Structures are given as structure tokens and as C-alpha cells.
């Protein structure tokens, strides 16, 4: 959980991709309990129908009806022939965020910014960056740090593209993701260093609920804020596993309560249930409760 362009924290437990050309699935998303909807113009759309899908997505977003869901448009990479038209479409559609694909350098963030700047109507549009190539992973800290520059100020989050990472690097996919874990962890560090949010990659086998649960738990343990997903089957688990659990919520309340006791007012460290608890744990507890509150407010 981190900030959006308007500075309001929000949950991003589940971010559902929908092919730009699939109007039926897009319509369906209006009633699906996801935190974010990603309208894809990139890899799930065949070259032959790129234009058609772009128009479809603009119309769908402009029509609205997606309620509290964060609306995101994934555009083709800056080095493709589609990028300019995709960005012009984003200016028309005004999603909450534009998700840049296969980002490898800060120049690509700046290229997107050039389309958005200087127009009052694009003021609130955030940028999210997919990191999913070998070069992008190697330079991930630089990409994340672009948020410190005036031209990179819209960057709010990183999204991992694990299928492309597998394609690019030839690691063996599946299982417990051992080969990609160092890169996922580096990505989390890069995001946290710049106070960006970070979303985990997709799980392709949408019938395998147990496997998906395990990967969500792993992503959560790695520090991810949420999971990008591809199918309605995956919503419930992502929402549940990236939300604070009932045990975490009660523990957080207990820690905050303990520090509020008059006798602990001036203490930096106390014991709660036989464990050392410092002020930093109270900060974690507050973050947990804030996220819980935001999730509850959504329903
Ligand atoms: N968003 C919204 N609804 C979706 C959906 C999605 N991503 N994926 C499937 N659905 C809907 C279908 O429209 C269908 O609804 P219906 O019964 O009202 O027609 C229902 O869920 C069941 O779908 P199902 O038959 O199980 O799946 P499918 O064979 O139609 O589609 C995929 C499977 C993988 C092609 C599809 O889930 C998909 O396109 N996912 C997103 C892929 C994507 O965007 N990839 C790019 C990023 S990795
Ligand atoms: Mg990809």
C-alpha cells in the first residue's frame, strides 16, 4: 500500500488484466471485486486489432461504471510503433494510471510524461512501470529513482512481468520460483527505496487454486503489495492473502493499545505477550490497521 497521484493510500491487492479487445470481460469487471482493472493494449492484443482494441478501451473507460476500482491502461512499449497512439488514447480516456510495459530506462518514463504534461485534464494520471526484461531488471533502481525527477514525478508503482522475465532469461518457470526470487526481491527493494508500490506477476494456471494461494503467500512474504491476476477465479485469494489477516489485525490493535497505556507513554520498547515490541512495530501496526480500514471502507 502506497500513494496514488492524489496522495491517498489505497489497497492494490488484486489488479485484473483484461485484453483490450474483450469487451465482454471488460463489462464483467464492473461487478468483480477487484481493486484495480488493467485494460491491456499490449501482449494480449494481436497486432491486427491494436487500433480496434485501443478505441474499445477508450470508450469503455470514458463510459465509466467501474466504481471504486482503480482504472489502468497498459500501453505498448515506448520503442514500438503503437506507443504514440496508445498515449494519445490515454489522454482521451483519462484512466487513473497508465502502465508502461517493458520499461528499460528512465527515458521511457520521460517519453510518457511528454504526452501527459501541460494539460489540465491529464493532471491526475499516474504512471506505473512494468519491469520484465533483463535490462529493466538490471536498471530497476534507476527506473524507480526517476520519481525524484520533475519528469518522473508521476511514477507511483512497479509491476513485475514474470512471464516476460522467464522468456527473456530462459530460467525455468513454475514451482516455487526459486530462479527469479533474487530479481523479485531486488524489485521490492527498488520500490521501497523510492516509496513506490509493487505488484507481483501473474499466475498462468488459473484453474490451480492451491498453487495460486501459495504464490500469493510467497509474494506477500517477499513484500509485494498485491498480485496482478488474469482470471476472476483468482480474485478472492488475492484479496484475502494481500489483506491483513484477522490475527494480524488483532495483534496490531494490541501493540497500539499497549503503547497508549499511561505507563508506556515514555517508553521506546515494551514487552507484549513475551515479545519485544518497539515503536517501529507500532508504525507497522498502524500501517496494517490503515490498510484494513481502507479495505473495509470499500465494501
Ligand atoms: N477479466 C474479466 N472477466 C474474465 C477474465 C478477465 N481477465 N477472464 C475471464 N473472464 C470471464 C469470461 O469472460 C467468462 O465470463 P462469461 O462466463 O460471462 O463469459 C468467465 O470469466 C469465465 O472465463 P473462462 O471461460 O474460464 O476463461 P476463458 O477461457 O474465457 O479465458 C483467458 C481465459 C486466459 C483467455 C482469459 O482469462 C484472459 O484473457 N485473461 C487475461 C489475459 C491478459 O490480459 N493477459 C495479459 C497480461 S498477462
Ligand atoms: Mg509482459
Coordinates of N, CA and C in Angstrom, one line a residue, residues 79 102-105 108 129-144 158-171 179-191 198-201 224:
X79 N 9.3 1.9 -27.4 CA 10.0 1.8 -28.6 C 9.2 1.1 -29.7
X102 N 7.4 -3.2 -20.4 CA 8.8 -3.5 -20.8 C 9.7 -2.2 -20.6
X103 N 9.6 -1.5 -19.5 CA 10.4 -0.3 -19.3 C 11.9 -0.8 -19.0
X104 N 12.8 -0.1 -19.7 CA 14.2 -0.4 -19.6 C 15.0 0.8 -19.2
X105 N 14.4 2.0 -19.3 CA 15.2 3.2 -18.9 C 14.3 4.3 -18.5
X108 N 12.0 6.2 -21.0 CA 10.7 5.8 -21.4 C 9.6 6.4 -20.5
X129 N 5.2 1.4 -13.9 CA 6.1 0.9 -14.8 C 6.3 -0.6 -14.7
X130 N 6.2 -1.4 -15.8 CA 6.4 -2.8 -15.7 C 7.9 -3.0 -15.9
X131 N 8.4 -3.9 -15.1 CA 9.8 -4.3 -15.2 C 9.8 -5.8 -15.5
X132 N 10.3 -6.1 -16.7 CA 10.0 -7.5 -17.1 C 11.1 -8.0 -18.2
X133 N 12.1 -7.2 -18.3 CA 13.2 -7.6 -19.2 C 14.5 -7.6 -18.4
X134 N 15.5 -8.3 -19.0 CA 16.8 -8.4 -18.3 C 17.4 -7.0 -18.1
X135 N 17.3 -6.1 -19.1 CA 17.8 -4.8 -18.9 C 17.1 -4.0 -17.9
X136 N 15.8 -4.1 -17.9 CA 14.9 -3.4 -17.0 C 15.2 -3.8 -15.5
X137 N 15.4 -5.1 -15.4 CA 15.7 -5.6 -14.0 C 17.1 -5.1 -13.5
X138 N 18.1 -5.1 -14.5 CA 19.4 -4.6 -14.1 C 19.4 -3.1 -13.7
X139 N 18.5 -2.4 -14.3 CA 18.4 -0.9 -14.0 C 17.2 -0.5 -13.2
X140 N 16.7 -1.5 -12.5 CA 15.4 -1.2 -11.8 C 15.5 -0.1 -10.8
X141 N 16.7 0.0 -10.1 CA 16.8 1.1 -9.1 C 16.8 2.5 -9.8
X142 N 17.4 2.5 -11.0 CA 17.4 3.8 -11.7 C 16.0 4.2 -12.2
X143 N 15.3 3.2 -12.7 CA 14.0 3.4 -13.1 C 13.1 3.9 -12.0
X144 N 13.2 3.2 -10.8 CA 12.4 3.7 -9.7 C 12.8 5.1 -9.3
X158 N 5.6 -0.1 -9.4 CA 6.3 -1.0 -10.2 C 5.4 -2.3 -10.3
X159 N 5.4 -2.9 -11.5 CA 4.6 -4.1 -11.7 C 5.6 -5.1 -12.4
X160 N 5.6 -6.3 -11.8 CA 6.5 -7.3 -12.3 C 5.8 -8.1 -13.5
X161 N 6.6 -8.4 -14.5 CA 6.0 -9.2 -15.6 C 6.8 -10.5 -15.6
X162 N 6.3 -11.4 -14.8 CA 7.1 -12.6 -14.7 C 7.2 -13.5 -15.9
X163 N 6.1 -13.5 -16.7 CA 6.2 -14.3 -18.0 C 7.3 -13.8 -18.9
X164 N 7.4 -12.5 -19.0 CA 8.4 -11.9 -19.9 C 9.8 -12.2 -19.3
X165 N 9.9 -12.1 -18.0 CA 11.2 -12.4 -17.3 C 11.6 -13.8 -17.7
X166 N 10.7 -14.7 -17.6 CA 11.1 -16.1 -18.0 C 11.5 -16.2 -19.4
X167 N 10.7 -15.6 -20.3 CA 11.0 -15.6 -21.7 C 12.4 -15.0 -22.0
X168 N 12.7 -13.9 -21.4 CA 14.0 -13.2 -21.7 C 15.2 -13.9 -21.1
X169 N 15.0 -14.5 -19.9 CA 16.2 -15.0 -19.2 C 16.4 -16.5 -19.4
X170 N 15.4 -17.2 -19.9 CA 15.4 -18.6 -20.1 C 15.5 -19.4 -18.7
X171 N 15.1 -18.8 -17.6 CA 15.0 -19.5 -16.4 C 13.9 -20.5 -16.5
X179 N 14.3 -19.6 -9.2 CA 15.3 -18.9 -10.1 C 15.0 -17.3 -10.1
X180 N 13.8 -16.9 -10.0 CA 13.6 -15.5 -10.1 C 13.5 -14.7 -8.8
X181 N 13.6 -15.5 -7.7 CA 13.5 -14.8 -6.4 C 14.4 -13.6 -6.2
X182 N 15.7 -13.8 -6.5 CA 16.6 -12.6 -6.3 C 16.1 -11.4 -7.0
X183 N 15.6 -11.6 -8.2 CA 15.1 -10.4 -9.0 C 13.8 -9.8 -8.4
X184 N 13.0 -10.7 -7.9 CA 11.7 -10.2 -7.3 C 12.1 -9.4 -6.1
X185 N 13.1 -9.9 -5.3 CA 13.5 -9.2 -4.1 C 14.2 -7.8 -4.4
X186 N 15.0 -7.8 -5.4 CA 15.6 -6.6 -5.8 C 14.5 -5.5 -6.2
X187 N 13.5 -6.0 -6.9 CA 12.4 -5.1 -7.3 C 11.7 -4.6 -6.1
X188 N 11.5 -5.4 -5.1 CA 10.8 -4.9 -3.9 C 11.7 -3.8 -3.2
X189 N 13.0 -4.0 -3.2 CA 13.9 -3.0 -2.6 C 13.9 -1.7 -3.4
X190 N 13.9 -1.9 -4.7 CA 14.0 -0.7 -5.6 C 12.7 0.1 -5.3
X191 N 11.6 -0.5 -5.2 CA 10.3 0.1 -5.0 C 10.3 0.8 -3.6
X198 N 4.4 -2.0 -5.2 CA 4.9 -3.0 -6.1 C 4.0 -4.2 -6.2
X199 N 3.7 -4.6 -7.4 CA 2.7 -5.7 -7.6 C 3.4 -6.9 -8.3
X200 N 3.1 -8.0 -7.8 CA 3.7 -9.3 -8.2 C 3.2 -9.7 -9.6
X201 N 3.9 -10.5 -10.3 CA 3.5 -11.0 -11.6 C 2.3 -12.0 -11.6
X224 N 5.5 -7.8 -1.5 CA 4.6 -7.2 -2.6 C 3.3 -6.6 -2.0

